[in-house]
mmCIF file of C-alpha atoms in Angstrom:
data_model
loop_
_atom_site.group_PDB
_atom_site.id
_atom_site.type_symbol
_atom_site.label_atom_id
_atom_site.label_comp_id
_atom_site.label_asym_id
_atom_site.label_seq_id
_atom_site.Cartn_x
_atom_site.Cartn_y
_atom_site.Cartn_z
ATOM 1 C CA UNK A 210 17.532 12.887 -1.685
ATOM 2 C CA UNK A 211 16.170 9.310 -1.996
ATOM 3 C CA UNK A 212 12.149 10.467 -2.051
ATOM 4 C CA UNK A 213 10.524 7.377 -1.585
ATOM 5 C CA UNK A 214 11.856 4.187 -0.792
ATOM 6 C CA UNK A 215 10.415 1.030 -0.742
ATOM 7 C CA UNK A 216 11.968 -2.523 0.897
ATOM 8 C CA UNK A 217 11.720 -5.292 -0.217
ATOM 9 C CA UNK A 218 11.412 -5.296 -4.249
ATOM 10 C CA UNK A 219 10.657 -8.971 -4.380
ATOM 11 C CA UNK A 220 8.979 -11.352 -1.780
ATOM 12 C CA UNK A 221 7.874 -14.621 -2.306
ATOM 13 C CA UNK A 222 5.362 -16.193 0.575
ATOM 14 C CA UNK A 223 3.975 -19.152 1.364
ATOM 15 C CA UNK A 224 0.366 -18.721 2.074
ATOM 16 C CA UNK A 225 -0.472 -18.016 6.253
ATOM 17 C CA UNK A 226 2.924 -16.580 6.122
ATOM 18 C CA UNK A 227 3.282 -13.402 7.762
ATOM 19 C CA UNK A 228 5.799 -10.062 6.457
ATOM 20 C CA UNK A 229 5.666 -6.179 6.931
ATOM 21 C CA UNK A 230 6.977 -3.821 3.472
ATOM 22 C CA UNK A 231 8.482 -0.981 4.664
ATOM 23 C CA UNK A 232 8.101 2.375 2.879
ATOM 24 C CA UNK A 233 9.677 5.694 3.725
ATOM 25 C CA UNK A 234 9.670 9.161 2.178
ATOM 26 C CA UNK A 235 12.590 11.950 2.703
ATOM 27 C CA UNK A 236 10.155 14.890 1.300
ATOM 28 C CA UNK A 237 8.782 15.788 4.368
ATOM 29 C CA UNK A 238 5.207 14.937 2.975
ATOM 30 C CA UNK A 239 1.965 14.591 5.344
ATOM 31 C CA UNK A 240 0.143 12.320 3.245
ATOM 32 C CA UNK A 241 1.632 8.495 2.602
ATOM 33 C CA UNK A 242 -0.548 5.948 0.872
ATOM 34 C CA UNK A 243 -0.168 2.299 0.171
ATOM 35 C CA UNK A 244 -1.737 0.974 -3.039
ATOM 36 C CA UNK A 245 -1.868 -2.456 -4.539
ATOM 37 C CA UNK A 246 -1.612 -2.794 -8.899
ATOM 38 C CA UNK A 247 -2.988 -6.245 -10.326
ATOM 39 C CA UNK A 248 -3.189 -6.892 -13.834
ATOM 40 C CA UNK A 249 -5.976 -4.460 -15.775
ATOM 41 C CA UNK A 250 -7.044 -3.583 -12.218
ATOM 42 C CA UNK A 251 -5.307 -0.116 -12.311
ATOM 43 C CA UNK A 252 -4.192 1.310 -8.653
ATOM 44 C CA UNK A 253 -6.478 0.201 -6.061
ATOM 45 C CA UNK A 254 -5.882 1.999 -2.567
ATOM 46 C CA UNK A 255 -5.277 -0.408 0.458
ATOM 47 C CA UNK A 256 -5.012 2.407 3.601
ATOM 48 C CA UNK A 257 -3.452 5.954 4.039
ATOM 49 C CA UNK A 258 -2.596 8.214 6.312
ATOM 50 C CA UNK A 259 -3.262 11.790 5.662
ATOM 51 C CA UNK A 260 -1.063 12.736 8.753
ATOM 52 C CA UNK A 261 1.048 11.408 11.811
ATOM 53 C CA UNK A 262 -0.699 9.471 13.771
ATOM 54 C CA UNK A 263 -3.571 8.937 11.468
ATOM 55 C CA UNK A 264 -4.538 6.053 9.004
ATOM 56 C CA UNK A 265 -7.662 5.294 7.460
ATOM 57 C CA UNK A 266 -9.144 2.087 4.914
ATOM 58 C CA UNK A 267 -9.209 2.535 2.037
ATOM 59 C CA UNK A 268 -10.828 0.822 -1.222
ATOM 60 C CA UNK A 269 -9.073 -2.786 -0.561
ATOM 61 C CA UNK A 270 -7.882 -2.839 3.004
ATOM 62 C CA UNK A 271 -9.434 -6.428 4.288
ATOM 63 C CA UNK A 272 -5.942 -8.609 5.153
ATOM 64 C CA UNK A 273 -4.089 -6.043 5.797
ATOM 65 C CA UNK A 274 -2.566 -3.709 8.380
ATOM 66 C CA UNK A 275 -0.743 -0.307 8.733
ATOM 67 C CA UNK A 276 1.488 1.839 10.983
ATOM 68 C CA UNK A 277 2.545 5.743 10.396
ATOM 69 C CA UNK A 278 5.537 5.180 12.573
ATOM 70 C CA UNK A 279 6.556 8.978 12.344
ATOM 71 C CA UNK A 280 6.600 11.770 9.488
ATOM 72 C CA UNK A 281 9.264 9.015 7.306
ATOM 73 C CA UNK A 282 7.399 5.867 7.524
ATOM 74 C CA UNK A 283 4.590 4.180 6.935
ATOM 75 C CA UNK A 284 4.285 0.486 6.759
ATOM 76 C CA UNK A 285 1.809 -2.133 5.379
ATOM 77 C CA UNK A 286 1.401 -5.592 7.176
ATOM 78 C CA UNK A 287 0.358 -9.321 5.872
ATOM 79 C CA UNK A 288 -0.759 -10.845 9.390
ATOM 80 C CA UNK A 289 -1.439 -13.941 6.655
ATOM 81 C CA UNK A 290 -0.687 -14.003 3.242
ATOM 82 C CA UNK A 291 -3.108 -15.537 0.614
ATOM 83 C CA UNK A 292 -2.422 -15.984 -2.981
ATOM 84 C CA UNK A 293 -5.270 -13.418 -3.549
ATOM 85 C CA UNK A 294 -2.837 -10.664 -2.130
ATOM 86 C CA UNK A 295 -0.145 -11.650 -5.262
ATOM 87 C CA UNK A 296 0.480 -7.900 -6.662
ATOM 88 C CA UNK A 297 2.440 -5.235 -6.680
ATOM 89 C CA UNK A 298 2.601 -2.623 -3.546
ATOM 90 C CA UNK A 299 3.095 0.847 -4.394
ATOM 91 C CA UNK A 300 3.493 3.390 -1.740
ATOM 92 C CA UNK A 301 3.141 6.931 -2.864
ATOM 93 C CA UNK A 302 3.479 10.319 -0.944
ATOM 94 C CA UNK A 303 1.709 13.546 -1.780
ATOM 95 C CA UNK A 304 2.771 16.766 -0.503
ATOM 96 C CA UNK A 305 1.047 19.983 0.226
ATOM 97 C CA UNK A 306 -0.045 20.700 -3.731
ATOM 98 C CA UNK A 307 -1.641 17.719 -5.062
ATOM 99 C CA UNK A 308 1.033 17.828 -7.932
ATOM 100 C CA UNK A 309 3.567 16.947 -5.165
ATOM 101 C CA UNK A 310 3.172 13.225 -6.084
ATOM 102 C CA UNK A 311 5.987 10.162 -6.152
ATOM 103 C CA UNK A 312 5.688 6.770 -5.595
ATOM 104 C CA UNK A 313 7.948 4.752 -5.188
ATOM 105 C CA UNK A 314 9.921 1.289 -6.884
ATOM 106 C CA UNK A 315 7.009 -0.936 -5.559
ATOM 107 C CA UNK A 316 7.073 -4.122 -3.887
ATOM 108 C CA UNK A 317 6.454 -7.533 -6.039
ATOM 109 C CA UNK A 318 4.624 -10.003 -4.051
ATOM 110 C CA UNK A 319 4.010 -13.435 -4.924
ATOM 111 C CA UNK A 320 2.324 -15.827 -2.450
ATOM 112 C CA UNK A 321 2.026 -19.308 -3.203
ATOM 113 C CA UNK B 161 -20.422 1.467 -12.843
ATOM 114 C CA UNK B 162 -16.398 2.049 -12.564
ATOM 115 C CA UNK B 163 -15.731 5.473 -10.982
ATOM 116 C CA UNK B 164 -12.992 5.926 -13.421
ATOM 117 C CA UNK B 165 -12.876 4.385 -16.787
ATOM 118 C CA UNK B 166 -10.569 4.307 -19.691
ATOM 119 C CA UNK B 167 -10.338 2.210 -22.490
ATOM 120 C CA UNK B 168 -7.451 -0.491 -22.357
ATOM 121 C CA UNK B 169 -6.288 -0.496 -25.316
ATOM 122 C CA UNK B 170 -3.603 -1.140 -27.107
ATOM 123 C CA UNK B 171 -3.975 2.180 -28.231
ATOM 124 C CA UNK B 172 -1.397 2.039 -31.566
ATOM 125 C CA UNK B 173 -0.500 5.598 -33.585
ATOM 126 C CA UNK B 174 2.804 6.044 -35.639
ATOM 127 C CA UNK B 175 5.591 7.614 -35.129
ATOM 128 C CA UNK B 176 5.261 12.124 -35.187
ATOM 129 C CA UNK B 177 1.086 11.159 -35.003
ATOM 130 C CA UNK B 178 -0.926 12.439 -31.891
ATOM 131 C CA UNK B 179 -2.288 10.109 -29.384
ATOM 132 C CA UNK B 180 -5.388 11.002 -27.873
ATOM 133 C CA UNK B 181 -6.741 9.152 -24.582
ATOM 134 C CA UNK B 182 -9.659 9.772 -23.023
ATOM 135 C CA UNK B 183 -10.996 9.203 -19.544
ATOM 136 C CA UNK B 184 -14.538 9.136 -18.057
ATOM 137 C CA UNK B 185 -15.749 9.881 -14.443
ATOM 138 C CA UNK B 186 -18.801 9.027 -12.562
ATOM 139 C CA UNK B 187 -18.759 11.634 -9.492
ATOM 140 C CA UNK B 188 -20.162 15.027 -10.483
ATOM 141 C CA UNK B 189 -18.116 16.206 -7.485
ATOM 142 C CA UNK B 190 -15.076 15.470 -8.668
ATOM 143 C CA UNK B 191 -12.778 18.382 -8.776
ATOM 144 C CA UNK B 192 -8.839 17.475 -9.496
ATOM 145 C CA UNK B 193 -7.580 15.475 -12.466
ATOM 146 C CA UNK B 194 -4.252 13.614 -13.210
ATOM 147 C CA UNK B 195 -2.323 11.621 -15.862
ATOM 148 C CA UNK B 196 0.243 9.183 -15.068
ATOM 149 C CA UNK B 197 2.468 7.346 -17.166
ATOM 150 C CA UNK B 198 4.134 3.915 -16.271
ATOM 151 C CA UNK B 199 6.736 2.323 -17.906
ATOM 152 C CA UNK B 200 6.382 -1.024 -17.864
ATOM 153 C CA UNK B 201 7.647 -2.520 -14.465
ATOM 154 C CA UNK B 202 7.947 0.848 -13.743
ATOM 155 C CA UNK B 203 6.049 2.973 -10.775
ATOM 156 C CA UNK B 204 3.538 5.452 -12.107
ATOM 157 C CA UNK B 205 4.777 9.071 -12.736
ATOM 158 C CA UNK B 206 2.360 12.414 -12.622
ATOM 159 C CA UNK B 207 3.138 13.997 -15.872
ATOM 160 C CA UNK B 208 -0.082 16.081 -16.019
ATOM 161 C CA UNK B 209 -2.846 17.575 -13.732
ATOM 162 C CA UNK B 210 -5.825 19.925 -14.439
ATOM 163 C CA UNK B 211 -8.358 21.210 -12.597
ATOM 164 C CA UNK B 212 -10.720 24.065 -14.361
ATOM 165 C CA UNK B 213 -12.648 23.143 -17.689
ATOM 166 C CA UNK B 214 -10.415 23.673 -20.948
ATOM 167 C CA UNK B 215 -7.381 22.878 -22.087
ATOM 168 C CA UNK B 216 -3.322 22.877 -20.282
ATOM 169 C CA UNK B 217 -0.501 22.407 -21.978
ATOM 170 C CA UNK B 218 2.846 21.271 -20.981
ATOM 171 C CA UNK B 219 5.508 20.831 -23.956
ATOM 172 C CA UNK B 220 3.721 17.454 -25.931
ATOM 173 C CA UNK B 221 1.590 16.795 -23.703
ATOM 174 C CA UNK B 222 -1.935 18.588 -23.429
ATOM 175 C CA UNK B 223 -5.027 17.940 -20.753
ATOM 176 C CA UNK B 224 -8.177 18.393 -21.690
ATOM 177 C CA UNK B 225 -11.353 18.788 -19.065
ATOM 178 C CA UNK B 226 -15.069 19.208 -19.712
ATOM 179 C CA UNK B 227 -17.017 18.209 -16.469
ATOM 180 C CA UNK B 228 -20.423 18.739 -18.278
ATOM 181 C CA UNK B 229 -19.484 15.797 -19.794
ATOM 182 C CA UNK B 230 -17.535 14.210 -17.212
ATOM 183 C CA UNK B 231 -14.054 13.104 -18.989
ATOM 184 C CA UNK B 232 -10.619 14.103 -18.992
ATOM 185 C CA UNK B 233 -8.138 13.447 -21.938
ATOM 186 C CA UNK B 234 -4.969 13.841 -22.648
ATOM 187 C CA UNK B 235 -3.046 14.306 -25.818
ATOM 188 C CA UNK B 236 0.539 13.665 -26.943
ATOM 189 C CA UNK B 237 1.979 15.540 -29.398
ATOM 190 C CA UNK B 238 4.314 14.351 -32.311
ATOM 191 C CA UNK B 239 4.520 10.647 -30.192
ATOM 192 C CA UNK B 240 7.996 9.120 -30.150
ATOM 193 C CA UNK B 241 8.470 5.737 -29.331
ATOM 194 C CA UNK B 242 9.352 6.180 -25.652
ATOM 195 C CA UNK B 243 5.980 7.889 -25.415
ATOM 196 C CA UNK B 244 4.701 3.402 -25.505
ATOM 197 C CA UNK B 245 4.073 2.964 -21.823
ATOM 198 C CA UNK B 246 0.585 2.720 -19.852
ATOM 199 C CA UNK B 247 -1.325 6.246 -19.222
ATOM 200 C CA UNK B 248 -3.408 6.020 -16.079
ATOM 201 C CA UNK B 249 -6.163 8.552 -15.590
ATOM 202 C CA UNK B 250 -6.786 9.590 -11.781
ATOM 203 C CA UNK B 251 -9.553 11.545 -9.971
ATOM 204 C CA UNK B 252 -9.812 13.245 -6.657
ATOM 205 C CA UNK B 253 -13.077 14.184 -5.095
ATOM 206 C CA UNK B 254 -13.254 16.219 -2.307
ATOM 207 C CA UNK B 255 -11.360 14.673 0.938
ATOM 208 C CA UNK B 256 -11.056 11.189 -0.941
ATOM 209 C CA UNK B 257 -7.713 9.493 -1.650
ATOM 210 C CA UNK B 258 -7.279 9.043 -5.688
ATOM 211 C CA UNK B 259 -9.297 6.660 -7.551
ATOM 212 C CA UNK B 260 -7.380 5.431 -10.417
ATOM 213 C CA UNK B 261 -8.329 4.153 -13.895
ATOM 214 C CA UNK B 262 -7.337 0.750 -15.233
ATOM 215 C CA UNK B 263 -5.264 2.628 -17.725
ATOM 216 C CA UNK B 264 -4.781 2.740 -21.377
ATOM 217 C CA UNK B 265 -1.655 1.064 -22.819
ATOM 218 C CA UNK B 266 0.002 3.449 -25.547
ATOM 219 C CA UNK B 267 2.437 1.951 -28.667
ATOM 220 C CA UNK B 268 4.381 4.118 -30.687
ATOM 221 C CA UNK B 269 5.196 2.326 -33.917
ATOM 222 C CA UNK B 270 7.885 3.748 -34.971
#
């Protein structure tokens, strides 16, 4: 049981540069979120997905894509990286009780 | 105004003291609270939720919740060292995702 996995740990980018993070939960969770963490900023929500099939914006989602493949995984796209998108990329699952909560390892992203 | 505040810190308390954090909320809607604690490097984990006004406990750790006054706090019990990490407040309000605090950095000196 891996719960939730995250690839890759560390990127670094050249700005315009494109990449896709990959996350994917074994829990069998509807919900899958994707959340960026900048210094003193706390968690800031890029998009979710509440279900298969679904996603929706949320607080930060300008430069920035998403796919709910299937059930697993859910993934967040740079189309062009810009050094204002340096952070770290949490994505987090919550199951049916709202105390049914993991993230996982997070992504570190630096673009230059 | 920030939907969810908390004070930075460093919040510093010695060794077998409790540490008491506190957490304020805009949205009189709000109905589901949560503490998180994050090592540092670390991914946040839920180590606490409430949702009625009052107190829950859970071993050290104990929520607090008056939505009169709109904040959430949580307090940690005879604090050990490994307790130092960064508590992040989080509410939910109706069909909302979280909103997360900034979080309050915690150092037990031991």
């Amino acid at each position: 049981n891996a719960g939730v996995t995250q690839t890759p740990k560390f990127q670094v980018l050249k700005t315009g540069q494109s990449m896709t993070l990959q996350c994917a939960q074994d829990m069998n969770h509807n919900s899958m979120y994707w959340y960026r963490q900048d210094p003193g900023m706390g968690l800031r929500l890029i998009y979710y997905s509440a279900s298969e099939g679904t996603t929706d914006k949320g607080e930060v989602p300008n430069g920035y894509n998403v796919s709910r493949l299937n059930k697993r995984e859910f993934s967040l796209r740079l189309e062009s990286a810009a050094p204002s998108q340096t952070s770290v990329y949490f994505c987090a699952t919550i199951g049916g009780g709202l105390h049914e909560q993991f993230f996982g390892p997070g992504t570190r992203l630096t673009v230059l | 105004q920030k939907e969810v505040e908390q004070n930075s810190g460093p919040l510093s308390v010695p060794e077998g003291a409790i540490a008491s954090l506190n957490c304020t909320y805009s949205d009189r809607g709000s109905q589901s609270f949560f503490w998180y604690r994050q090592y540092s490097g670390k991914s946040p984990e839920l180590i606490m939720f409430i949702y009625s006004n009052g107190d829950k406990e859970d071993g050290r750790f104990t929520a607090q919740l008056n939505k009169a006054s709109q904040y959430v706090s949580l307090l940690i019990r005879d604090s050990q060292p490994s307790d130092s990490a960064t508590y992040l407040c989080a509410v939910k309000t109706g069909r909302r995702a979280l909103t997360f605090g900034s979080g309050t950095r915690l150092q037990v000196q031991p």
